[in-house]
Every structure is written in structure tokens, then in C-alpha cells.
Amino acid sequence: MDHPPAGDEGEPSLPAKRFPLRILVLLFALLVLFSCTEKKKEVIIEKKPVIPDSTAIKQQVKADSLVKASSLKKKIYLTFDDGPNAGTMHVLNAVIEEQVPVSFFIVAKHVYDSREQRFCWEKLKTTPGIERCNHSYSHAGNRYSRFYREPQRVIADFNRSRDSLQFDNTVARMPGRNAWRIDSINHTDVKESRTTIDSVHLAGFSIMGWDIEWGFDHQTFVPDADTSLLFRRIENLLRDEATKTPDHLVLLAHDQAFRTEEDIAILRAVLRYFKNNPEYELLLASQYPGVTK
């Protein structure tokens, strides 16, 4: 009878060798199953819906409705020329009282004409919600035909005004001319001035005229008191899309027309009319479509 060779005694049989391997395979399978289960849990957690905050939803809906309502309103730009002068502080005080946005087109020379005018300019600079725009340095010395014959002189006049008063926008208005050079709007009321006005625009100014003027007597400086007619004309211009930009209207007024208590009371009534009319939104000149910032 053969005996196993020396050294083989006690060696496990073949089935006994395979037992640990089976255990390892089983443990590996359990590990894979556990891992898959955990991944499924993670997927479920990731797909859990996030419930938006109801307050945030309400605020967004309100904001969207305000934007939509604003887009439907006609835009009105209230502009006052030639300050600082005898009426500018009256206009400014009415504007502050009524809390409306207004753009003042400033003649720089007037700032240096007297202590009162300098004080008025300082008040204009520190009043929030209004805007100061360039109306030239000299206002052509009120000799318009001669002024517009010299393009470089006119450019220098506007540059001097800009540099001395440090305007924070590019909006300018030509003295004695209803001219426009904003985006695609190109209008000149006195054709002989066209070349010079083009030159001022190319020098970096957004030139704004007006759609309608609140007139005044140039002898007595009394403003037109028939404001109901003014309002009807404005409504008609907007309805007929007869303004330079549809749904946008620029109103020109003059500071010096508001000197007496009676005239200032009319001004306050006009400001309240525009402020309280639900069809209108008041904006500053630099907010006009196409103005170069």
C-alpha cells in the first residue's frame, strides 16, 4: 500500500481549498449589491423636488407686473432751459416739493454771472433725482445766425461748458435751434445750421430738441396759462405717434417764465398732473432711447 510522500500529511482536500474562494465571491457580491443600493438612494435624493419659496414667487410676479405696466406707459421728459437765471430756484423748489425727475439744460456762462446764480448751480448739483445737461457756454450770445456759421467755434463753446461744469452725461441742446442727433433721429429746423450741428454731434454730444414747447411771453416772461390746451396737444401728439420717437415726448419749458407766485403755482399743478397721470412715466433726458451714455 502506497503512502503519501513525506511532507503531504495534513494537506486539505480539494473541496476544502475552494471554500475560502466561495466566501470571497459571496462577500464581493454583497458589497456590489450594497453599493448599488446606496447609489439608488443618492439618485432618489438628487431627484427630490425643490419647493420654491412662496414669498419669492410673489415678489417676482409683482416685479414682472410692474415692468409690464411701465412698458405700456407713455414716457415724458420734462426739460427746462437757460438756467441758472431768475426763475431756476423757483423751478427747482417746485421739483423738489413734487418729487419729479426733471432735466435742466444749463448755460454755463450764467453760472458765473452772479453769486446767486452760482449758489443756484451748487443747489442743482446736490439735488437728487434731477439732471444737468449742456446748453452751451455762451448761448450764442443770442446771435444765432453768426454763431452757426463757425462750426469749430460752436464745438469749442460746448466743450468749454462741459469742461467747466463737469456734466455727467452727453446730452446737449443747441441754443436757438430745435435740432436732434440721437441714434437714427436727424432733424434740423434751420437748415443753414445743419453742418455745424453735425459737427457738434460728431464731437461726442447727443443733441436733443423737443416735441412741444410750453410757451411764454418773451416781453413779460409770463407762461401760457391755458395748461388744458397744453395737455390736449401732448395727448394728441402721443396718440398720433407724431413725436420724434413714438410713445416718448420731450417737453421744453424755460426757467425764467416762473418768477411770480401765480406762475409757480401753475408750474406745481403741471408737475402734479404729469406725476399723477397713470398713463405717463416721467424720465430724465439721458434715459431717452438712443442717447449715448
PDB file of C-alpha atoms in Angstrom:
ATOM      1  CA  MET A   1       0.000   0.000   0.000  1.00  0.00           C
ATOM      2  CA  ASP A   2       1.380   3.283  -1.078  1.00  0.00           C
ATOM      3  CA  HIS A   3       1.790   6.010   1.455  1.00  0.00           C
ATOM      4  CA  PRO A   4       1.674   9.718   0.725  1.00  0.00           C
ATOM      5  CA  PRO A   5       5.092  11.197   0.413  1.00  0.00           C
ATOM      6  CA  ALA A   6       6.675  12.901   3.358  1.00  0.00           C
ATOM      7  CA  GLY A   7       5.546  16.486   3.757  1.00  0.00           C
ATOM      8  CA  ASP A   8       1.985  15.997   2.304  1.00  0.00           C
ATOM      9  CA  GLU A   9       0.488  14.904   5.561  1.00  0.00           C
ATOM     10  CA  GLY A  10      -2.357  17.172   6.786  1.00  0.00           C
ATOM     11  CA  GLU A  11      -2.833  18.966   3.438  1.00  0.00           C
ATOM     12  CA  PRO A  12      -6.540  19.822   2.925  1.00  0.00           C
ATOM     13  CA  SER A  13      -8.618  18.092   0.308  1.00  0.00           C
ATOM     14  CA  LEU A  14      -9.709  19.880  -2.919  1.00  0.00           C
ATOM     15  CA  PRO A  15     -13.206  20.853  -1.671  1.00  0.00           C
ATOM     16  CA  ALA A  16     -11.617  22.362   1.385  1.00  0.00           C
ATOM     17  CA  LYS A  17      -9.367  24.526  -0.815  1.00  0.00           C
ATOM     18  CA  ARG A  18     -12.362  26.010  -2.674  1.00  0.00           C
ATOM     19  CA  PHE A  19     -14.314  27.029   0.402  1.00  0.00           C
ATOM     20  CA  PRO A  20     -12.479  30.334   1.087  1.00  0.00           C
ATOM     21  CA  LEU A  21     -12.859  31.330  -2.575  1.00  0.00           C
ATOM     22  CA  ARG A  22     -16.616  30.843  -2.395  1.00  0.00           C
ATOM     23  CA  ILE A  23     -16.722  33.029   0.692  1.00  0.00           C
ATOM     24  CA  LEU A  24     -14.789  35.758  -1.078  1.00  0.00           C
ATOM     25  CA  VAL A  25     -17.120  35.664  -4.082  1.00  0.00           C
ATOM     26  CA  LEU A  26     -20.159  35.880  -1.819  1.00  0.00           C
ATOM     27  CA  LEU A  27     -18.693  38.839   0.102  1.00  0.00           C
ATOM     28  CA  PHE A  28     -17.868  40.626  -3.162  1.00  0.00           C
ATOM     29  CA  ALA A  29     -21.424  40.111  -4.433  1.00  0.00           C
ATOM     30  CA  LEU A  30     -22.846  41.539  -1.191  1.00  0.00           C
ATOM     31  CA  LEU A  31     -20.526  44.530  -1.466  1.00  0.00           C
ATOM     32  CA  VAL A  32     -21.630  45.266  -5.049  1.00  0.00           C
ATOM     33  CA  LEU A  33     -25.296  44.952  -4.052  1.00  0.00           C
ATOM     34  CA  PHE A  34     -24.798  47.337  -1.115  1.00  0.00           C
ATOM     35  CA  SER A  35     -23.018  49.840  -3.357  1.00  0.00           C
ATOM     36  CA  CYS A  36     -25.832  49.787  -5.933  1.00  0.00           C
ATOM     37  CA  THR A  37     -28.401  50.305  -3.202  1.00  0.00           C
ATOM     38  CA  GLU A  38     -26.540  53.371  -1.908  1.00  0.00           C
ATOM     39  CA  LYS A  39     -26.324  54.836  -5.424  1.00  0.00           C
ATOM     40  CA  LYS A  40     -30.073  54.415  -5.881  1.00  0.00           C
ATOM     41  CA  LYS A  41     -30.608  56.263  -2.620  1.00  0.00           C
ATOM     42  CA  GLU A  42     -28.369  59.081  -3.863  1.00  0.00           C
ATOM     43  CA  VAL A  43     -30.321  59.318  -7.124  1.00  0.00           C
ATOM     44  CA  ILE A  44     -33.557  59.494  -5.215  1.00  0.00           C
ATOM     45  CA  ILE A  45     -32.177  62.281  -3.043  1.00  0.00           C
ATOM     46  CA  GLU A  46     -30.958  64.246  -6.082  1.00  0.00           C
ATOM     47  CA  LYS A  47     -34.343  64.000  -7.786  1.00  0.00           C
ATOM     48  CA  LYS A  48     -36.226  65.243  -4.763  1.00  0.00           C
ATOM     49  CA  PRO A  49     -38.226  68.286  -5.961  1.00  0.00           C
ATOM     50  CA  VAL A  50     -37.320  71.715  -4.547  1.00  0.00           C
ATOM     51  CA  ILE A  51     -40.366  73.672  -3.454  1.00  0.00           C
ATOM     52  CA  PRO A  52     -39.885  77.396  -4.292  1.00  0.00           C
ATOM     53  CA  ASP A  53     -40.387  79.927  -1.549  1.00  0.00           C
ATOM     54  CA  SER A  54     -43.893  81.408  -1.923  1.00  0.00           C
ATOM     55  CA  THR A  55     -42.707  84.870  -0.871  1.00  0.00           C
ATOM     56  CA  ALA A  56     -40.040  84.888  -3.586  1.00  0.00           C
ATOM     57  CA  ILE A  57     -42.634  83.855  -6.177  1.00  0.00           C
ATOM     58  CA  LYS A  58     -44.957  86.683  -5.148  1.00  0.00           C
ATOM     59  CA  GLN A  59     -42.137  89.216  -5.282  1.00  0.00           C
ATOM     60  CA  GLN A  60     -41.097  88.086  -8.754  1.00  0.00           C
ATOM     61  CA  VAL A  61     -44.699  88.215 -10.039  1.00  0.00           C
ATOM     62  CA  LYS A  62     -45.057  91.736  -8.633  1.00  0.00           C
ATOM     63  CA  ALA A  63     -41.773  92.847 -10.205  1.00  0.00           C
ATOM     64  CA  ASP A  64     -42.780  91.393 -13.584  1.00  0.00           C
ATOM     65  CA  SER A  65     -46.166  93.132 -13.450  1.00  0.00           C
ATOM     66  CA  LEU A  66     -44.516  96.480 -12.636  1.00  0.00           C
ATOM     67  CA  VAL A  67     -42.140  96.126 -15.576  1.00  0.00           C
ATOM     68  CA  LYS A  68     -45.040  95.293 -17.882  1.00  0.00           C
ATOM     69  CA  ALA A  69     -47.112  98.224 -16.604  1.00  0.00           C
ATOM     70  CA  SER A  70     -44.157 100.582 -17.064  1.00  0.00           C
ATOM     71  CA  SER A  71     -43.602  99.418 -20.639  1.00  0.00           C
ATOM     72  CA  LEU A  72     -47.189 100.372 -21.515  1.00  0.00           C
ATOM     73  CA  LYS A  73     -46.874 103.942 -20.244  1.00  0.00           C
ATOM     74  CA  LYS A  74     -46.020 106.950 -22.387  1.00  0.00           C
ATOM     75  CA  LYS A  75     -42.641 108.426 -21.480  1.00  0.00           C
ATOM     76  CA  ILE A  76     -42.485 112.159 -20.696  1.00  0.00           C
ATOM     77  CA  TYR A  77     -39.216 114.104 -20.455  1.00  0.00           C
ATOM     78  CA  LEU A  78     -39.599 117.448 -18.651  1.00  0.00           C
ATOM     79  CA  THR A  79     -36.771 119.795 -19.654  1.00  0.00           C
ATOM     80  CA  PHE A  80     -36.069 123.381 -18.548  1.00  0.00           C
ATOM     81  CA  ASP A  81     -33.725 125.684 -20.471  1.00  0.00           C
ATOM     82  CA  ASP A  82     -31.345 128.597 -19.845  1.00  0.00           C
ATOM     83  CA  GLY A  83     -30.624 128.343 -16.128  1.00  0.00           C
ATOM     84  CA  PRO A  84     -29.417 129.335 -13.762  1.00  0.00           C
ATOM     85  CA  ASN A  85     -31.444 132.526 -14.001  1.00  0.00           C
ATOM     86  CA  ALA A  86     -34.124 134.427 -12.113  1.00  0.00           C
ATOM     87  CA  GLY A  87     -36.617 131.555 -12.270  1.00  0.00           C
ATOM     88  CA  THR A  88     -34.394 128.498 -11.791  1.00  0.00           C
ATOM     89  CA  MET A  89     -34.600 128.302  -7.994  1.00  0.00           C
ATOM     90  CA  HIS A  90     -38.402 128.535  -8.168  1.00  0.00           C
ATOM     91  CA  VAL A  91     -38.499 125.650 -10.635  1.00  0.00           C
ATOM     92  CA  LEU A  92     -36.043 123.618  -8.568  1.00  0.00           C
ATOM     93  CA  ASN A  93     -38.028 124.127  -5.346  1.00  0.00           C
ATOM     94  CA  ALA A  94     -41.243 123.039  -7.082  1.00  0.00           C
ATOM     95  CA  VAL A  95     -39.500 119.968  -8.477  1.00  0.00           C
ATOM     96  CA  ILE A  96     -38.152 119.049  -5.026  1.00  0.00           C
ATOM     97  CA  GLU A  97     -41.582 119.548  -3.468  1.00  0.00           C
ATOM     98  CA  GLU A  98     -43.357 117.403  -6.068  1.00  0.00           C
ATOM     99  CA  GLN A  99     -40.536 114.820  -6.275  1.00  0.00           C
ATOM    100  CA  VAL A 100     -40.445 114.517 -10.070  1.00  0.00           C
ATOM    101  CA  PRO A 101     -37.454 113.839 -12.354  1.00  0.00           C
ATOM    102  CA  VAL A 102     -36.529 116.911 -14.402  1.00  0.00           C
ATOM    103  CA  SER A 103     -33.611 117.769 -16.707  1.00  0.00           C
ATOM    104  CA  PHE A 104     -32.138 121.291 -16.569  1.00  0.00           C
ATOM    105  CA  PHE A 105     -30.273 122.471 -19.687  1.00  0.00           C
ATOM    106  CA  ILE A 106     -27.632 124.799 -18.286  1.00  0.00           C
ATOM    107  CA  VAL A 107     -25.953 127.813 -19.920  1.00  0.00           C
ATOM    108  CA  ALA A 108     -22.512 127.689 -18.280  1.00  0.00           C
ATOM    109  CA  LYS A 109     -21.889 131.427 -18.524  1.00  0.00           C
ATOM    110  CA  HIS A 110     -24.929 132.070 -16.337  1.00  0.00           C
ATOM    111  CA  VAL A 111     -23.346 130.111 -13.501  1.00  0.00           C
ATOM    112  CA  TYR A 112     -20.635 132.776 -13.218  1.00  0.00           C
ATOM    113  CA  ASP A 113     -22.818 135.858 -13.726  1.00  0.00           C
ATOM    114  CA  SER A 114     -23.671 136.417 -10.050  1.00  0.00           C
ATOM    115  CA  ARG A 115     -23.317 134.968  -6.572  1.00  0.00           C
ATOM    116  CA  GLU A 116     -26.996 133.979  -6.576  1.00  0.00           C
ATOM    117  CA  GLN A 117     -26.622 132.081  -9.838  1.00  0.00           C
ATOM    118  CA  ARG A 118     -23.542 130.298  -8.542  1.00  0.00           C
ATOM    119  CA  PHE A 119     -25.458 129.297  -5.401  1.00  0.00           C
ATOM    120  CA  CYS A 120     -28.304 128.032  -7.591  1.00  0.00           C
ATOM    121  CA  TRP A 121     -25.861 125.894  -9.570  1.00  0.00           C
ATOM    122  CA  GLU A 122     -24.469 124.374  -6.390  1.00  0.00           C
ATOM    123  CA  LYS A 123     -28.028 123.523  -5.291  1.00  0.00           C
ATOM    124  CA  LEU A 124     -28.709 121.927  -8.676  1.00  0.00           C
ATOM    125  CA  LYS A 125     -25.590 119.776  -8.311  1.00  0.00           C
ATOM    126  CA  THR A 126     -26.601 118.426  -4.902  1.00  0.00           C
ATOM    127  CA  THR A 127     -30.291 117.781  -5.564  1.00  0.00           C
ATOM    128  CA  PRO A 128     -31.043 114.084  -6.162  1.00  0.00           C
ATOM    129  CA  GLY A 129     -33.435 112.914  -8.868  1.00  0.00           C
ATOM    130  CA  ILE A 130     -32.699 115.708 -11.361  1.00  0.00           C
ATOM    131  CA  GLU A 131     -30.232 116.011 -14.224  1.00  0.00           C
ATOM    132  CA  ARG A 132     -27.988 118.774 -15.543  1.00  0.00           C
ATOM    133  CA  CYS A 133     -27.351 118.898 -19.307  1.00  0.00           C
ATOM    134  CA  ASN A 134     -25.239 121.058 -21.633  1.00  0.00           C
ATOM    135  CA  HIS A 135     -26.911 124.056 -23.297  1.00  0.00           C
ATOM    136  CA  SER A 136     -23.606 125.647 -24.435  1.00  0.00           C
ATOM    137  CA  TYR A 137     -21.360 128.101 -22.638  1.00  0.00           C
ATOM    138  CA  SER A 138     -22.499 131.363 -24.251  1.00  0.00           C
ATOM    139  CA  HIS A 139     -25.962 130.566 -25.665  1.00  0.00           C
ATOM    140  CA  ALA A 140     -24.527 132.039 -28.877  1.00  0.00           C
ATOM    141  CA  GLY A 141     -24.669 135.483 -27.307  1.00  0.00           C
ATOM    142  CA  ASN A 142     -28.219 135.362 -28.730  1.00  0.00           C
ATOM    143  CA  ARG A 143     -26.723 135.972 -32.208  1.00  0.00           C
ATOM    144  CA  TYR A 144     -27.608 132.629 -33.690  1.00  0.00           C
ATOM    145  CA  SER A 145     -27.003 133.053 -37.422  1.00  0.00           C
ATOM    146  CA  ARG A 146     -23.456 134.270 -36.871  1.00  0.00           C
ATOM    147  CA  PHE A 147     -22.791 131.614 -34.218  1.00  0.00           C
ATOM    148  CA  TYR A 148     -23.712 128.712 -36.509  1.00  0.00           C
ATOM    149  CA  ARG A 149     -21.515 129.911 -39.353  1.00  0.00           C
ATOM    150  CA  GLU A 150     -18.410 128.776 -37.419  1.00  0.00           C
ATOM    151  CA  PRO A 151     -18.542 125.043 -36.574  1.00  0.00           C
ATOM    152  CA  GLN A 152     -15.253 124.978 -34.636  1.00  0.00           C
ATOM    153  CA  ARG A 153     -16.346 127.915 -32.528  1.00  0.00           C
ATOM    154  CA  VAL A 154     -19.574 126.131 -31.615  1.00  0.00           C
ATOM    155  CA  ILE A 155     -17.746 122.910 -30.723  1.00  0.00           C
ATOM    156  CA  ALA A 156     -15.343 124.890 -28.552  1.00  0.00           C
ATOM    157  CA  ASP A 157     -18.281 126.592 -26.838  1.00  0.00           C
ATOM    158  CA  PHE A 158     -19.883 123.274 -25.899  1.00  0.00           C
ATOM    159  CA  ASN A 159     -16.562 121.787 -24.834  1.00  0.00           C
ATOM    160  CA  ARG A 160     -15.923 124.803 -22.602  1.00  0.00           C
ATOM    161  CA  SER A 161     -19.310 124.351 -20.970  1.00  0.00           C
ATOM    162  CA  ARG A 162     -18.714 120.627 -20.460  1.00  0.00           C
ATOM    163  CA  ASP A 163     -15.238 121.111 -19.018  1.00  0.00           C
ATOM    164  CA  SER A 164     -16.162 123.971 -16.687  1.00  0.00           C
ATOM    165  CA  LEU A 165     -19.278 122.347 -15.224  1.00  0.00           C
ATOM    166  CA  GLN A 166     -18.306 118.661 -15.466  1.00  0.00           C
ATOM    167  CA  PHE A 167     -21.601 117.281 -16.770  1.00  0.00           C
ATOM    168  CA  ASP A 168     -22.059 113.553 -16.150  1.00  0.00           C
ATOM    169  CA  ASN A 169     -23.897 112.865 -19.424  1.00  0.00           C
ATOM    170  CA  THR A 170     -23.529 113.660 -23.127  1.00  0.00           C
ATOM    171  CA  VAL A 171     -26.962 115.261 -23.659  1.00  0.00           C
ATOM    172  CA  ALA A 172     -26.799 118.734 -25.209  1.00  0.00           C
ATOM    173  CA  ARG A 173     -29.294 121.204 -26.647  1.00  0.00           C
ATOM    174  CA  MET A 174     -28.423 123.718 -29.325  1.00  0.00           C
ATOM    175  CA  PRO A 175     -29.128 127.372 -28.461  1.00  0.00           C
ATOM    176  CA  GLY A 176     -31.935 128.831 -30.549  1.00  0.00           C
ATOM    177  CA  ARG A 177     -32.436 125.647 -32.581  1.00  0.00           C
ATOM    178  CA  ASN A 178     -34.757 122.660 -32.338  1.00  0.00           C
ATOM    179  CA  ALA A 179     -32.252 120.106 -33.575  1.00  0.00           C
ATOM    180  CA  TRP A 180     -31.889 116.364 -32.954  1.00  0.00           C
ATOM    181  CA  ARG A 181     -28.960 113.990 -33.387  1.00  0.00           C
ATOM    182  CA  ILE A 182     -29.873 110.924 -31.312  1.00  0.00           C
ATOM    183  CA  ASP A 183     -29.500 107.417 -32.719  1.00  0.00           C
ATOM    184  CA  SER A 184     -31.377 107.462 -36.057  1.00  0.00           C
ATOM    185  CA  ILE A 185     -33.092 110.812 -35.374  1.00  0.00           C
ATOM    186  CA  ASN A 186     -31.586 113.549 -37.538  1.00  0.00           C
ATOM    187  CA  HIS A 187     -33.580 116.766 -37.570  1.00  0.00           C
ATOM    188  CA  THR A 188     -32.587 120.405 -38.099  1.00  0.00           C
ATOM    189  CA  ASP A 189     -35.194 123.167 -38.026  1.00  0.00           C
ATOM    190  CA  VAL A 190     -32.949 125.829 -39.591  1.00  0.00           C
ATOM    191  CA  LYS A 191     -31.171 124.125 -42.482  1.00  0.00           C
ATOM    192  CA  GLU A 192     -28.280 126.601 -42.619  1.00  0.00           C
ATOM    193  CA  SER A 193     -27.202 125.270 -39.223  1.00  0.00           C
ATOM    194  CA  ARG A 194     -27.019 121.621 -40.327  1.00  0.00           C
ATOM    195  CA  THR A 195     -23.265 121.361 -40.944  1.00  0.00           C
ATOM    196  CA  THR A 196     -22.359 122.942 -37.610  1.00  0.00           C
ATOM    197  CA  ILE A 197     -24.824 120.808 -35.668  1.00  0.00           C
ATOM    198  CA  ASP A 198     -23.473 117.688 -37.382  1.00  0.00           C
ATOM    199  CA  SER A 199     -20.005 118.730 -36.223  1.00  0.00           C
ATOM    200  CA  VAL A 200     -21.149 119.119 -32.603  1.00  0.00           C
ATOM    201  CA  HIS A 201     -22.695 115.666 -32.717  1.00  0.00           C
ATOM    202  CA  LEU A 202     -19.501 114.155 -34.158  1.00  0.00           C
ATOM    203  CA  ALA A 203     -17.627 115.804 -31.267  1.00  0.00           C
ATOM    204  CA  GLY A 204     -19.438 113.436 -28.903  1.00  0.00           C
ATOM    205  CA  PHE A 205     -22.732 115.121 -27.958  1.00  0.00           C
ATOM    206  CA  SER A 206     -26.229 113.592 -28.080  1.00  0.00           C
ATOM    207  CA  ILE A 207     -28.264 116.530 -29.317  1.00  0.00           C
ATOM    208  CA  MET A 208     -31.842 116.714 -28.019  1.00  0.00           C
ATOM    209  CA  GLY A 209     -34.511 119.085 -29.275  1.00  0.00           C
ATOM    210  CA  TRP A 210     -38.145 118.979 -28.179  1.00  0.00           C
ATOM    211  CA  ASP A 211     -41.536 117.714 -29.331  1.00  0.00           C
ATOM    212  CA  ILE A 212     -43.587 120.513 -27.780  1.00  0.00           C
ATOM    213  CA  GLU A 213     -42.846 123.787 -26.007  1.00  0.00           C
ATOM    214  CA  TRP A 214     -44.645 125.287 -23.050  1.00  0.00           C
ATOM    215  CA  GLY A 215     -44.575 128.805 -24.388  1.00  0.00           C
ATOM    216  CA  PHE A 216     -44.275 132.137 -22.589  1.00  0.00           C
ATOM    217  CA  ASP A 217     -44.474 135.839 -23.374  1.00  0.00           C
ATOM    218  CA  HIS A 218     -40.943 136.968 -24.208  1.00  0.00           C
ATOM    219  CA  GLN A 219     -41.690 140.502 -23.006  1.00  0.00           C
ATOM    220  CA  THR A 220     -43.350 139.763 -19.660  1.00  0.00           C
ATOM    221  CA  PHE A 221     -41.967 136.204 -19.182  1.00  0.00           C
ATOM    222  CA  VAL A 222     -45.460 135.006 -18.205  1.00  0.00           C
ATOM    223  CA  PRO A 223     -46.045 131.329 -19.152  1.00  0.00           C
ATOM    224  CA  ASP A 224     -49.069 130.276 -21.183  1.00  0.00           C
ATOM    225  CA  ALA A 225     -51.785 129.769 -18.575  1.00  0.00           C
ATOM    226  CA  ASP A 226     -54.026 127.534 -20.696  1.00  0.00           C
ATOM    227  CA  THR A 227     -52.489 124.311 -19.475  1.00  0.00           C
ATOM    228  CA  SER A 228     -55.535 122.274 -20.540  1.00  0.00           C
ATOM    229  CA  LEU A 229     -54.636 123.126 -24.145  1.00  0.00           C
ATOM    230  CA  LEU A 230     -51.050 122.061 -23.493  1.00  0.00           C
ATOM    231  CA  PHE A 231     -52.235 118.715 -22.118  1.00  0.00           C
ATOM    232  CA  ARG A 232     -54.545 118.119 -25.093  1.00  0.00           C
ATOM    233  CA  ARG A 233     -51.740 118.844 -27.544  1.00  0.00           C
ATOM    234  CA  ILE A 234     -49.499 116.388 -25.710  1.00  0.00           C
ATOM    235  CA  GLU A 235     -52.187 113.690 -25.749  1.00  0.00           C
ATOM    236  CA  ASN A 236     -52.745 114.228 -29.485  1.00  0.00           C
ATOM    237  CA  LEU A 237     -49.040 114.050 -30.313  1.00  0.00           C
ATOM    238  CA  LEU A 238     -48.654 110.777 -28.438  1.00  0.00           C
ATOM    239  CA  ARG A 239     -51.868 109.294 -29.799  1.00  0.00           C
ATOM    240  CA  ASP A 240     -50.919 110.141 -33.390  1.00  0.00           C
ATOM    241  CA  GLU A 241     -47.312 108.974 -32.905  1.00  0.00           C
ATOM    242  CA  ALA A 242     -46.226 112.427 -34.036  1.00  0.00           C
ATOM    243  CA  THR A 243     -43.272 112.705 -31.641  1.00  0.00           C
ATOM    244  CA  LYS A 244     -39.672 112.056 -32.718  1.00  0.00           C
ATOM    245  CA  THR A 245     -39.883 108.640 -31.050  1.00  0.00           C
ATOM    246  CA  PRO A 246     -43.332 107.017 -30.679  1.00  0.00           C
ATOM    247  CA  ASP A 247     -44.577 106.945 -27.058  1.00  0.00           C
ATOM    248  CA  HIS A 248     -41.790 109.321 -25.978  1.00  0.00           C
ATOM    249  CA  LEU A 249     -42.358 113.078 -25.652  1.00  0.00           C
ATOM    250  CA  VAL A 250     -39.883 115.827 -24.762  1.00  0.00           C
ATOM    251  CA  LEU A 251     -41.437 118.964 -23.271  1.00  0.00           C
ATOM    252  CA  LEU A 252     -39.457 122.209 -23.353  1.00  0.00           C
ATOM    253  CA  ALA A 253     -40.049 124.932 -20.761  1.00  0.00           C
ATOM    254  CA  HIS A 254     -37.943 127.913 -19.677  1.00  0.00           C
ATOM    255  CA  ASP A 255     -36.852 128.686 -16.122  1.00  0.00           C
ATOM    256  CA  GLN A 256     -37.316 132.450 -16.484  1.00  0.00           C
ATOM    257  CA  ALA A 257     -41.058 132.011 -17.096  1.00  0.00           C
ATOM    258  CA  PHE A 258     -41.633 131.132 -13.436  1.00  0.00           C
ATOM    259  CA  ARG A 259     -40.995 134.189 -11.296  1.00  0.00           C
ATOM    260  CA  THR A 260     -44.256 135.083  -9.557  1.00  0.00           C
ATOM    261  CA  GLU A 261     -46.227 133.064  -7.028  1.00  0.00           C
ATOM    262  CA  GLU A 262     -49.065 132.703  -9.517  1.00  0.00           C
ATOM    263  CA  ASP A 263     -46.800 131.295 -12.209  1.00  0.00           C
ATOM    264  CA  ILE A 264     -45.074 128.963  -9.751  1.00  0.00           C
ATOM    265  CA  ALA A 265     -48.488 127.651  -8.646  1.00  0.00           C
ATOM    266  CA  ILE A 266     -49.288 126.832 -12.288  1.00  0.00           C
ATOM    267  CA  LEU A 267     -45.964 125.036 -12.576  1.00  0.00           C
ATOM    268  CA  ARG A 268     -46.691 122.913  -9.499  1.00  0.00           C
ATOM    269  CA  ALA A 269     -50.094 121.981 -10.918  1.00  0.00           C
ATOM    270  CA  VAL A 270     -48.496 120.887 -14.198  1.00  0.00           C
ATOM    271  CA  LEU A 271     -45.879 118.797 -12.382  1.00  0.00           C
ATOM    272  CA  ARG A 272     -48.607 117.105 -10.321  1.00  0.00           C
ATOM    273  CA  TYR A 273     -50.618 116.406 -13.472  1.00  0.00           C
ATOM    274  CA  PHE A 274     -47.753 114.509 -15.077  1.00  0.00           C
ATOM    275  CA  LYS A 275     -46.764 112.773 -11.832  1.00  0.00           C
ATOM    276  CA  ASN A 276     -50.287 111.532 -11.052  1.00  0.00           C
ATOM    277  CA  ASN A 277     -51.377 110.590 -14.572  1.00  0.00           C
ATOM    278  CA  PRO A 278     -51.355 106.763 -14.701  1.00  0.00           C
ATOM    279  CA  GLU A 279     -50.726 106.828 -18.458  1.00  0.00           C
ATOM    280  CA  TYR A 280     -47.379 108.623 -18.117  1.00  0.00           C
ATOM    281  CA  GLU A 281     -43.947 107.867 -16.746  1.00  0.00           C
ATOM    282  CA  LEU A 282     -41.505 110.712 -16.139  1.00  0.00           C
ATOM    283  CA  LEU A 283     -37.870 110.139 -17.145  1.00  0.00           C
ATOM    284  CA  LEU A 284     -34.612 112.077 -17.409  1.00  0.00           C
ATOM    285  CA  ALA A 285     -33.150 113.244 -20.718  1.00  0.00           C
ATOM    286  CA  SER A 286     -30.268 110.747 -20.556  1.00  0.00           C
ATOM    287  CA  GLN A 287     -32.840 107.916 -20.431  1.00  0.00           C
ATOM    288  CA  TYR A 288     -34.191 108.811 -23.877  1.00  0.00           C
ATOM    289  CA  PRO A 289     -33.808 105.895 -26.334  1.00  0.00           C
ATOM    290  CA  GLY A 290     -30.534 106.016 -28.239  1.00  0.00           C
ATOM    291  CA  VAL A 291     -28.733 108.557 -26.016  1.00  0.00           C
ATOM    292  CA  THR A 292     -25.027 107.775 -25.802  1.00  0.00           C
ATOM    293  CA  LYS A 293     -24.094 107.240 -22.156  1.00  0.00           C
TER     294      LYS A 293
END
